[in-house]
mmCIF file of N, CA and C in Angstrom:
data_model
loop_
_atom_site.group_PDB
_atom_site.id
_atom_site.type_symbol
_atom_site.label_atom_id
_atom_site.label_comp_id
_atom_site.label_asym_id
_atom_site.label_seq_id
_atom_site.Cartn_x
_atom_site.Cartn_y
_atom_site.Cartn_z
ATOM 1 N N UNK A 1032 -9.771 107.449 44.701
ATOM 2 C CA UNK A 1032 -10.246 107.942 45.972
ATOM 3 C C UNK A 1032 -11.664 107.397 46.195
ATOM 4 N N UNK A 1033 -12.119 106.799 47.092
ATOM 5 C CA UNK A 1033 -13.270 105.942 47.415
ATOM 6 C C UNK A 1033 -13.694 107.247 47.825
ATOM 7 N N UNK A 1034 -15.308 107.233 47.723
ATOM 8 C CA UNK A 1034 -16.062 107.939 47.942
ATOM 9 C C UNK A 1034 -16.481 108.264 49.463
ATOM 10 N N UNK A 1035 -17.047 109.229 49.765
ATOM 11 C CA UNK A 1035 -17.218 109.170 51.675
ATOM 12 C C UNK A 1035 -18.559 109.553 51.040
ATOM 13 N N UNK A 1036 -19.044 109.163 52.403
ATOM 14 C CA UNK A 1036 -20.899 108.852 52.837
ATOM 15 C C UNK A 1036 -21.344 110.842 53.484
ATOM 16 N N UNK A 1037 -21.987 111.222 53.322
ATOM 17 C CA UNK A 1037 -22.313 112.677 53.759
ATOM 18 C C UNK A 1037 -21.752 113.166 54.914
ATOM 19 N N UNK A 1038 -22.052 112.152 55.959
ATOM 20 C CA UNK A 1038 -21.412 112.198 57.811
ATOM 21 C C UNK A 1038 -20.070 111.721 57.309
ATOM 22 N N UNK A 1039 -18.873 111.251 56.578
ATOM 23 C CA UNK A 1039 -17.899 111.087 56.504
ATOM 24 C C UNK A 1039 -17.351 112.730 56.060
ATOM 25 N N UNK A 1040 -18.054 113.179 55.203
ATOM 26 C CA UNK A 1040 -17.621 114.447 54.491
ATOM 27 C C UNK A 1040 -17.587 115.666 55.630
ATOM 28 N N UNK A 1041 -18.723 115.599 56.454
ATOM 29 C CA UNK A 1041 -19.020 116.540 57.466
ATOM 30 C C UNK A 1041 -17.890 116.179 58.228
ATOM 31 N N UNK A 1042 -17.603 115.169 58.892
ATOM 32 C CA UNK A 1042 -16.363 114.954 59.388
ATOM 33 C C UNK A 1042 -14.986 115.264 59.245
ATOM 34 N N UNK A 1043 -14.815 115.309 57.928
ATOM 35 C CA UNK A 1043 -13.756 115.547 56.977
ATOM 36 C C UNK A 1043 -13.112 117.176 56.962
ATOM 37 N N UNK A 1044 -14.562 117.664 56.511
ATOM 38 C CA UNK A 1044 -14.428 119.371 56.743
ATOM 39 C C UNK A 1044 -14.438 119.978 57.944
ATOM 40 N N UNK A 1045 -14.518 118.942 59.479
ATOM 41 C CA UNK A 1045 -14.101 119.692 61.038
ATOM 42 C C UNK A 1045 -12.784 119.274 60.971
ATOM 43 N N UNK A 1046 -12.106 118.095 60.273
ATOM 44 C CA UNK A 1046 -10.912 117.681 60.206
ATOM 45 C C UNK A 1046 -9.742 118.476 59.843
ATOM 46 N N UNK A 1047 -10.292 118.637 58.388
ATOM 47 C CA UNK A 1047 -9.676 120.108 57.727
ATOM 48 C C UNK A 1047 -9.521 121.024 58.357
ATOM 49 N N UNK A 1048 -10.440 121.527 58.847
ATOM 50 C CA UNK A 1048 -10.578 122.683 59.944
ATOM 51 C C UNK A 1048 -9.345 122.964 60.998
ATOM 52 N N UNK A 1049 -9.627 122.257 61.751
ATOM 53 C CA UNK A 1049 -8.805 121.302 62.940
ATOM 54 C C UNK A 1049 -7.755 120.815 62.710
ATOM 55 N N UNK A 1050 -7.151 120.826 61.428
ATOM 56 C CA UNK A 1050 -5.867 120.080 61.148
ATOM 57 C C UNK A 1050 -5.717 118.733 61.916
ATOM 58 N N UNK A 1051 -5.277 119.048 63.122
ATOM 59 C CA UNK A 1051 -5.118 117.656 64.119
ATOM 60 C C UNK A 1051 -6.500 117.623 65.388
ATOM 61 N N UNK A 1052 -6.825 116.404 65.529
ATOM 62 C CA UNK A 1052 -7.580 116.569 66.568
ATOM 63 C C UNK A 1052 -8.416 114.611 67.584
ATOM 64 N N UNK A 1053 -8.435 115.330 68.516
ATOM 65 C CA UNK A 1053 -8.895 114.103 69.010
ATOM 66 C C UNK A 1053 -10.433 113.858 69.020
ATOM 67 N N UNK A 1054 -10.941 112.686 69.159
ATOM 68 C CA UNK A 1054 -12.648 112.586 68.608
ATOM 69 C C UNK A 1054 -13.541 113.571 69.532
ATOM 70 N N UNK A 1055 -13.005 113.512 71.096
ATOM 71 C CA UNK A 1055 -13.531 114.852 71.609
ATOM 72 C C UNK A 1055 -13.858 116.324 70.976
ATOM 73 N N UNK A 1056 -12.797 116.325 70.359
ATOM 74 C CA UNK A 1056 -12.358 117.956 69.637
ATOM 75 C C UNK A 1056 -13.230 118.048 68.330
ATOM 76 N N UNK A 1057 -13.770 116.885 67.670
ATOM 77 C CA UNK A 1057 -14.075 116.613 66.515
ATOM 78 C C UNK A 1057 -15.970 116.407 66.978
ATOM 79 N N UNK A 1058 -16.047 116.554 67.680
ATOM 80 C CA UNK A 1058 -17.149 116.175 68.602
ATOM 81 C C UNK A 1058 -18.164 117.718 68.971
ATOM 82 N N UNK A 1059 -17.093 118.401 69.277
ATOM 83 C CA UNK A 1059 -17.268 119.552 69.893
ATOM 84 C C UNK A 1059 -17.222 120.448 68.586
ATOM 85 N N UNK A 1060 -17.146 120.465 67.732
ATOM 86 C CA UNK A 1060 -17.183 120.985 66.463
ATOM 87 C C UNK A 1060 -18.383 120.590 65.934
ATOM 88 N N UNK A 1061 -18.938 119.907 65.863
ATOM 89 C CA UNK A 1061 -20.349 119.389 65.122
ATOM 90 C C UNK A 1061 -21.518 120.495 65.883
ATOM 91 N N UNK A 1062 -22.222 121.010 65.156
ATOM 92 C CA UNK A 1062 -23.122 121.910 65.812
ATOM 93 C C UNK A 1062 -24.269 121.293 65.700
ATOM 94 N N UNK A 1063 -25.235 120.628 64.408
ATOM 95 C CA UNK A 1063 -26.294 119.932 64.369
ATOM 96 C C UNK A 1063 -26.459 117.968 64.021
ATOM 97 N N UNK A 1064 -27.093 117.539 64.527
ATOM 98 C CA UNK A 1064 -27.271 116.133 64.191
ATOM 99 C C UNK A 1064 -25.419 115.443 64.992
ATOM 100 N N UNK A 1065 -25.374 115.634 66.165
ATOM 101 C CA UNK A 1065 -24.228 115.453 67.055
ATOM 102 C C UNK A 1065 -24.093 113.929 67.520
ATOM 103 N N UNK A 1066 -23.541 113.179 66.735
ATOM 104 C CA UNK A 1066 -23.391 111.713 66.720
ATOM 105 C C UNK A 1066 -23.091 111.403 68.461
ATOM 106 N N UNK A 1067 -23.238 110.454 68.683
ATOM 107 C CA UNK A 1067 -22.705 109.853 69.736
ATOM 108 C C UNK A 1067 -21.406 109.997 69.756
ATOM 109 N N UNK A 1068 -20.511 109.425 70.482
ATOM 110 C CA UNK A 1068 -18.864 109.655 70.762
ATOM 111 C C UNK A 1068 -18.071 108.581 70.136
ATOM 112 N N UNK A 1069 -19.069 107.536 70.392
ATOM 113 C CA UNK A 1069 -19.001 105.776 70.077
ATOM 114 C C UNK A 1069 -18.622 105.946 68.711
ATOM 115 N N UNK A 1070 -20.219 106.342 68.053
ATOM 116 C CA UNK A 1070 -20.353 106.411 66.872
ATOM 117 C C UNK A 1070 -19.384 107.083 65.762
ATOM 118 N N UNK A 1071 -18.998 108.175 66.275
ATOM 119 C CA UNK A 1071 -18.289 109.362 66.055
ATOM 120 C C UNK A 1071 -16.744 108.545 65.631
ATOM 121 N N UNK A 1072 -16.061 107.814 66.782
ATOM 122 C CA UNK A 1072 -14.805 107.063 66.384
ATOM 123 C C UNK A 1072 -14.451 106.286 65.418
ATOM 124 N N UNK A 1073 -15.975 105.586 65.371
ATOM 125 C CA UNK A 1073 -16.357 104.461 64.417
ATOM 126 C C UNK A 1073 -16.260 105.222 62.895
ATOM 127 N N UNK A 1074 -16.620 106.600 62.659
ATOM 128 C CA UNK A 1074 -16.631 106.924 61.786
ATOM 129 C C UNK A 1074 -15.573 107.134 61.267
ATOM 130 N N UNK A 1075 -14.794 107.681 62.364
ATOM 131 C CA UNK A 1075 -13.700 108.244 61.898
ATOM 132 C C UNK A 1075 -12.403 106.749 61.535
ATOM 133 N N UNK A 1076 -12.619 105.732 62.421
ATOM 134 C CA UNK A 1076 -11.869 104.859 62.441
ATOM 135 C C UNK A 1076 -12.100 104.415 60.538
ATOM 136 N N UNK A 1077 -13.045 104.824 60.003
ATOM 137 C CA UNK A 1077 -13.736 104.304 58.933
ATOM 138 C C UNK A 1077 -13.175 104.888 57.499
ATOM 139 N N UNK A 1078 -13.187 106.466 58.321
ATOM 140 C CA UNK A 1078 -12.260 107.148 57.575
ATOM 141 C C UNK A 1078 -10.865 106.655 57.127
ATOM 142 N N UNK A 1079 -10.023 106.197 58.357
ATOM 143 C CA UNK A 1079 -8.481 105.921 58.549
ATOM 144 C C UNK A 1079 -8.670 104.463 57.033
ATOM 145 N N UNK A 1080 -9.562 103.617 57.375
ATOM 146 C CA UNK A 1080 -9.340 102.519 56.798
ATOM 147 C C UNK A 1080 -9.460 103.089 55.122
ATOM 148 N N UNK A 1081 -10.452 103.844 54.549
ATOM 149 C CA UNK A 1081 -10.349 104.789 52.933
ATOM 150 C C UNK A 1081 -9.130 105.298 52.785
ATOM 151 N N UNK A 1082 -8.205 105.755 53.937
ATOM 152 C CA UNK A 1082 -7.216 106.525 53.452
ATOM 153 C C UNK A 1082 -7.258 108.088 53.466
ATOM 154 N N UNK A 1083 -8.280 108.033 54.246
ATOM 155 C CA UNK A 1083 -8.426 109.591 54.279
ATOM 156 C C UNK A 1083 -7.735 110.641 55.911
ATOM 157 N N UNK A 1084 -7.593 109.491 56.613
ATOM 158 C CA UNK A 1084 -7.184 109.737 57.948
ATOM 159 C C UNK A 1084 -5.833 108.985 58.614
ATOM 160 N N UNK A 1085 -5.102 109.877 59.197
ATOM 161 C CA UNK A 1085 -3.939 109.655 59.567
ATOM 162 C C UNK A 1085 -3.993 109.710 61.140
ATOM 163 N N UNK A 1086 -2.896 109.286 62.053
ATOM 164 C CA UNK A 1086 -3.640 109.137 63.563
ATOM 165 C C UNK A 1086 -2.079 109.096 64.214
ATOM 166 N N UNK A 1087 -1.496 109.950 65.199
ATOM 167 C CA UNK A 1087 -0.535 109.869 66.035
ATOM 168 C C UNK A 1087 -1.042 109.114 67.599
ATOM 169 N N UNK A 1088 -0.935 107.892 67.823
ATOM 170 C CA UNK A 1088 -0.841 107.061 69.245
ATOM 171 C C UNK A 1088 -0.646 107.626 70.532
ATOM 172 N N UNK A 1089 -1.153 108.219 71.423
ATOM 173 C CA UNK A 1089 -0.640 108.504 72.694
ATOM 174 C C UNK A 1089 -1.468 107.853 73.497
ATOM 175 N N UNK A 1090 -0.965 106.242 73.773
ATOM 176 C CA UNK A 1090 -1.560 105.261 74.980
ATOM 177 C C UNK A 1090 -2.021 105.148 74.194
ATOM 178 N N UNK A 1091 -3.718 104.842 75.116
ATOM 179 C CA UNK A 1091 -5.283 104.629 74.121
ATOM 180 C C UNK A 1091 -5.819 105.369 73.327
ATOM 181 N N UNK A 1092 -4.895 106.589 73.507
ATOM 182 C CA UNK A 1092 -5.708 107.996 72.934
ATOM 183 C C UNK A 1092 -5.634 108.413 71.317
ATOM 184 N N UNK A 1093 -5.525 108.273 70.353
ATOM 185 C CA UNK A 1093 -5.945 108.903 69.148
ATOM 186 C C UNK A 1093 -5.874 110.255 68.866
ATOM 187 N N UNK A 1094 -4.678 110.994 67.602
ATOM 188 C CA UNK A 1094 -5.176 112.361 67.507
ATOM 189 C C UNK A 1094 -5.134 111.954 66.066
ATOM 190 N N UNK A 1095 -6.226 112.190 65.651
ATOM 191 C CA UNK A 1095 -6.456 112.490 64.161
ATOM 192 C C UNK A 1095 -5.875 113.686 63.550
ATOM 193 N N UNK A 1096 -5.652 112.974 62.017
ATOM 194 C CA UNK A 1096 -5.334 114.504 61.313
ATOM 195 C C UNK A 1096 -5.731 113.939 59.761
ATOM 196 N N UNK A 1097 -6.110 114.929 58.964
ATOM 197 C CA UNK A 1097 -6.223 114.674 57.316
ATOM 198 C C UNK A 1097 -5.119 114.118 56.547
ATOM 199 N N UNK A 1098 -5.183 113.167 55.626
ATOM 200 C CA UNK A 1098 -3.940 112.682 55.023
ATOM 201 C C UNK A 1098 -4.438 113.373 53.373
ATOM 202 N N UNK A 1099 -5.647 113.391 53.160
ATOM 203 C CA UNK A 1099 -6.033 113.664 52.348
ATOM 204 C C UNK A 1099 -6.681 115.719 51.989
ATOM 205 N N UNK A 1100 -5.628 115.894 51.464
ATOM 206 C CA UNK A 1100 -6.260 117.486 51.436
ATOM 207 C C UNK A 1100 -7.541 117.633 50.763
ATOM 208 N N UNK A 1101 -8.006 118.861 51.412
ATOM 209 C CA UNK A 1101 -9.591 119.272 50.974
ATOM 210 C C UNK A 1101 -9.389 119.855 49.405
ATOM 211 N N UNK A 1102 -8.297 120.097 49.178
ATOM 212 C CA UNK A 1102 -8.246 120.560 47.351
ATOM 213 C C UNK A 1102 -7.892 119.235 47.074
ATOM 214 N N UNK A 1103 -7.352 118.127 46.982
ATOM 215 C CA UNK A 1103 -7.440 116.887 45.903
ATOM 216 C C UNK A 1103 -8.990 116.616 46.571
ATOM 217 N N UNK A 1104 -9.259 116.118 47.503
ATOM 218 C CA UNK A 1104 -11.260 115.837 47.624
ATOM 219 C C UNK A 1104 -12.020 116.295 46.754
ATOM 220 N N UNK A 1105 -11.949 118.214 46.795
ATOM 221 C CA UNK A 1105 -12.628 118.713 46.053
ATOM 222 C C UNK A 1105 -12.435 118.483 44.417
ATOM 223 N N UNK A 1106 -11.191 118.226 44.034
ATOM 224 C CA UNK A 1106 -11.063 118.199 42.571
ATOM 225 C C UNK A 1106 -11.557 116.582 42.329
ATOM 226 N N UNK A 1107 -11.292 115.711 43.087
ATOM 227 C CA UNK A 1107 -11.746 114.545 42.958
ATOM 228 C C UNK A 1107 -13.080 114.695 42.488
ATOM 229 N N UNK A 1108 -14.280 114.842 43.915
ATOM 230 C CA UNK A 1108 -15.672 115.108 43.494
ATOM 231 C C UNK A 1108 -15.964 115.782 42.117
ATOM 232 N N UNK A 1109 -15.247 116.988 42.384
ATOM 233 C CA UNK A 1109 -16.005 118.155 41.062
ATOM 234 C C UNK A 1109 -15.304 116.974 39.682
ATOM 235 N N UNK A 1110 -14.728 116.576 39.777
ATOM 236 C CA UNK A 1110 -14.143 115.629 38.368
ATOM 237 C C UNK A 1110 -15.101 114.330 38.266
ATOM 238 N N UNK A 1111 -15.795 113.792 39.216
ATOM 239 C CA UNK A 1111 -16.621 112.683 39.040
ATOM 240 C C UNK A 1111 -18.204 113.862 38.982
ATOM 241 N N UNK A 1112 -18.442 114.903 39.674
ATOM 242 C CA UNK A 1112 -19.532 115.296 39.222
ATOM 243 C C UNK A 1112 -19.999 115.884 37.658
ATOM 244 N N UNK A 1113 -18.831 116.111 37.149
ATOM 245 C CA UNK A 1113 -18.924 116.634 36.061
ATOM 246 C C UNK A 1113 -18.966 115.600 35.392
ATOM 247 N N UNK A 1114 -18.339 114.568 34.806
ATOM 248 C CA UNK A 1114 -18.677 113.312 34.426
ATOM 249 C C UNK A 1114 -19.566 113.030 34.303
ATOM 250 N N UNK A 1115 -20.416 112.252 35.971
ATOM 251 C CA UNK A 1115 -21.684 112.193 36.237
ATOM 252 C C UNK A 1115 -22.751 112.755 35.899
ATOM 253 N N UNK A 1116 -22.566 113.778 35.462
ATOM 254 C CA UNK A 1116 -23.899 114.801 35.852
ATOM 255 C C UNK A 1116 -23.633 115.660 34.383
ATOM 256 N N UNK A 1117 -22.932 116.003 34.026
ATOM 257 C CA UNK A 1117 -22.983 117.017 32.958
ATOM 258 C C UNK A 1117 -21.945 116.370 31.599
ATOM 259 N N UNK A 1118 -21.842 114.799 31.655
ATOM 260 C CA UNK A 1118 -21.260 114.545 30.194
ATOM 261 C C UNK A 1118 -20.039 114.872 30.138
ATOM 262 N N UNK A 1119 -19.270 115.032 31.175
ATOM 263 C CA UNK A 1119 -17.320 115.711 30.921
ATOM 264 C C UNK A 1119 -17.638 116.955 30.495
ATOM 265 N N UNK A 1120 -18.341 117.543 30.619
ATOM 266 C CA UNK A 1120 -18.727 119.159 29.519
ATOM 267 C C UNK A 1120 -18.924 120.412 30.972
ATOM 268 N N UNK A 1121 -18.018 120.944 31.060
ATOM 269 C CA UNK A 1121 -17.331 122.070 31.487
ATOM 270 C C UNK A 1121 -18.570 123.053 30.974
ATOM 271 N N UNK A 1122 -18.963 123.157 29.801
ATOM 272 C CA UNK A 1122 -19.822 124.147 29.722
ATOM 273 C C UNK A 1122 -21.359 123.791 29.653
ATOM 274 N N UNK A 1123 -21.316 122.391 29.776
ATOM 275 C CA UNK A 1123 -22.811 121.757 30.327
ATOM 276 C C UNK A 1123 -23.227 122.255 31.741
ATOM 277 N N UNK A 1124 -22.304 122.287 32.835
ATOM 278 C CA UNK A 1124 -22.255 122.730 33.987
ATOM 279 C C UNK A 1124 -22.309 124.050 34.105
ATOM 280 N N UNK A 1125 -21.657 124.805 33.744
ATOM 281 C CA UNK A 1125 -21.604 126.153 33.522
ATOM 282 C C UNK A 1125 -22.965 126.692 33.148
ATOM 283 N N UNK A 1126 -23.708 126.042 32.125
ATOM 284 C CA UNK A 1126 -25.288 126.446 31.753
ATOM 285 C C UNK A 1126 -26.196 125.936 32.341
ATOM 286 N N UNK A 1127 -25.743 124.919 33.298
ATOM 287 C CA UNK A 1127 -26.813 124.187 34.600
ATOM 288 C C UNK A 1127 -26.799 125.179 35.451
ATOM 289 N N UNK A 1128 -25.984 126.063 35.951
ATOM 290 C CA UNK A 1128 -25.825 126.659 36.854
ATOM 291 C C UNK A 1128 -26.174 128.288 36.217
ATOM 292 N N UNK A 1129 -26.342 128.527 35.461
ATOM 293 C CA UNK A 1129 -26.655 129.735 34.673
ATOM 294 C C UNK A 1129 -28.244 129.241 34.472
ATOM 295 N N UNK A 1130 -28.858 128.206 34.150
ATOM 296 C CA UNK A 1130 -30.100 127.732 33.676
ATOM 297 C C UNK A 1130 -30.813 128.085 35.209
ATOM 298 N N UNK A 1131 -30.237 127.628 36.347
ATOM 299 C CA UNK A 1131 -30.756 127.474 37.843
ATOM 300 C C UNK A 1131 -30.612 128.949 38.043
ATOM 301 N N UNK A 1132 -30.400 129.596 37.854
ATOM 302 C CA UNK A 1132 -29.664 130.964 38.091
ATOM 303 C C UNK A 1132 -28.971 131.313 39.627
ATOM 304 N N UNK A 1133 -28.221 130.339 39.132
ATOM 305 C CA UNK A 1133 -26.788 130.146 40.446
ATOM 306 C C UNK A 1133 -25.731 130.924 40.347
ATOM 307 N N UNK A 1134 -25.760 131.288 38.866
ATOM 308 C CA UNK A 1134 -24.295 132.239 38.907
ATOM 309 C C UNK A 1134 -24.934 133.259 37.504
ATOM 310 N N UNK A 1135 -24.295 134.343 38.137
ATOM 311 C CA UNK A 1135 -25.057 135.656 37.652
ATOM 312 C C UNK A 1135 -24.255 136.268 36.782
ATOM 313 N N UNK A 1136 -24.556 136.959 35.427
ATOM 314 C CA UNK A 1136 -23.734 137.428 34.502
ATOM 315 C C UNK A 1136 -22.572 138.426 34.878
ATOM 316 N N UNK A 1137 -22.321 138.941 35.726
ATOM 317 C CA UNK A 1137 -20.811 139.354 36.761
ATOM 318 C C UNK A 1137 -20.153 138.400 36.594
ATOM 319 N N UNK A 1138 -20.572 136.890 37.728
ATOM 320 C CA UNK A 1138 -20.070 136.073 37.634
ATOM 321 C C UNK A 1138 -19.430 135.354 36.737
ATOM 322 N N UNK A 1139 -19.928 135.531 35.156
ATOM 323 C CA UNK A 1139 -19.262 134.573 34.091
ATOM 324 C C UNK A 1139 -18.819 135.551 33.849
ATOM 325 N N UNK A 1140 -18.846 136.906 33.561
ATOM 326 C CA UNK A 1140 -17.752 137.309 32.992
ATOM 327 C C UNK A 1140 -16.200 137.581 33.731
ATOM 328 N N UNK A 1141 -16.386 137.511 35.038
ATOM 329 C CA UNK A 1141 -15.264 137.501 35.988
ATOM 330 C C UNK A 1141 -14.514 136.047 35.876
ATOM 331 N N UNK A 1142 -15.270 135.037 35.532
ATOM 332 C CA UNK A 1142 -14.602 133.900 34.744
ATOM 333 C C UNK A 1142 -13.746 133.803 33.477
ATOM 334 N N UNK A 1143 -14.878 134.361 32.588
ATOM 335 C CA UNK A 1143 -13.745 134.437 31.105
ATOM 336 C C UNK A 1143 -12.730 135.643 31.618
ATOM 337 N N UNK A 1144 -13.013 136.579 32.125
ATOM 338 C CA UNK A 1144 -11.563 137.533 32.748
ATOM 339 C C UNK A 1144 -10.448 136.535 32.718
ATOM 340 N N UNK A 1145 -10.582 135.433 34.033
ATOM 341 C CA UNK A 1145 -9.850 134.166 34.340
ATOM 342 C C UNK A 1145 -9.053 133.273 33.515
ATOM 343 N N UNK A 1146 -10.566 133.318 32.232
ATOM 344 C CA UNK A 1146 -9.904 132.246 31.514
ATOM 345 C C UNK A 1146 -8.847 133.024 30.635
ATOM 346 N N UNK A 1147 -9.144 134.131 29.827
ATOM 347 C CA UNK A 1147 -8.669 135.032 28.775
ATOM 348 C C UNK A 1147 -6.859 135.397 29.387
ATOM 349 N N UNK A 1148 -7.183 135.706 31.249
ATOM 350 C CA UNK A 1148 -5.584 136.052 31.427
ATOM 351 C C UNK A 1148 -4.851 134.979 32.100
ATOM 352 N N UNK A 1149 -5.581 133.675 31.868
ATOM 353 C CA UNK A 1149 -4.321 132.476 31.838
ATOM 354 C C UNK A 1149 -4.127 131.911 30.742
ATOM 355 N N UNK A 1150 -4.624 132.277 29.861
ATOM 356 C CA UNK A 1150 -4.327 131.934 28.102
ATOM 357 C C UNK A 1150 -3.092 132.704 27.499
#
């Protein structure tokens, strides 16, 4: 899965959203930093070419839709961030985020709950 650029991702998640939609619709969903319309197609046309976007024809018109679900994306990323960033180590991450105090001792133990009753 090729990587998307930040404005590809933002795109991605009105996509998701939206299931199907035309660049208008995808347009009208953006609340801050609101690309041009031009620009906006271009992106998305950019998308289609990664494989991330699928497109039903009516005339000139374009309706986009996701080919790519937001759970393989997400497992994609979180599988190259963990790699990247924390050594393949599941519990390198886990203590980055416990070190930052991002996730609060509730939180891990409502995890091992998780882990203990799918074991």
């Amino acid at each position: 899965m090729e990587k998307l650029t930040n404005k590809e991702e933002g795109i991605m998640h009105v996509l998701w959203k939206l299931e199907k939609a035309f660049v208008k619709d995808v347009l009208a969903e953006i609340k801050e930093d609101k690309p041009h319309y031009n620009t906006l197609s271009t992106i998305i046309r950019k998308l289609e070419d990664k494989g991330y976007v699928g497109y039903n024809a009516y005339g000139k018109t374009h309706q986009y839709y996701p080919i790519v679900t937001k759970e393989a994306y997400r497992s994609g990323f979180m599988n190259t961030a963990i790699d990247n960033y924390f050594n393949n180590s599941y519990k390198n991450m886990v203590s980055f985020f416990a070190k930052e105090e991002k996730i609060s001792v509730k939180e891990l133990k409502e995890i091992i709950d998780l882990i203990e009753k799918n074991n």
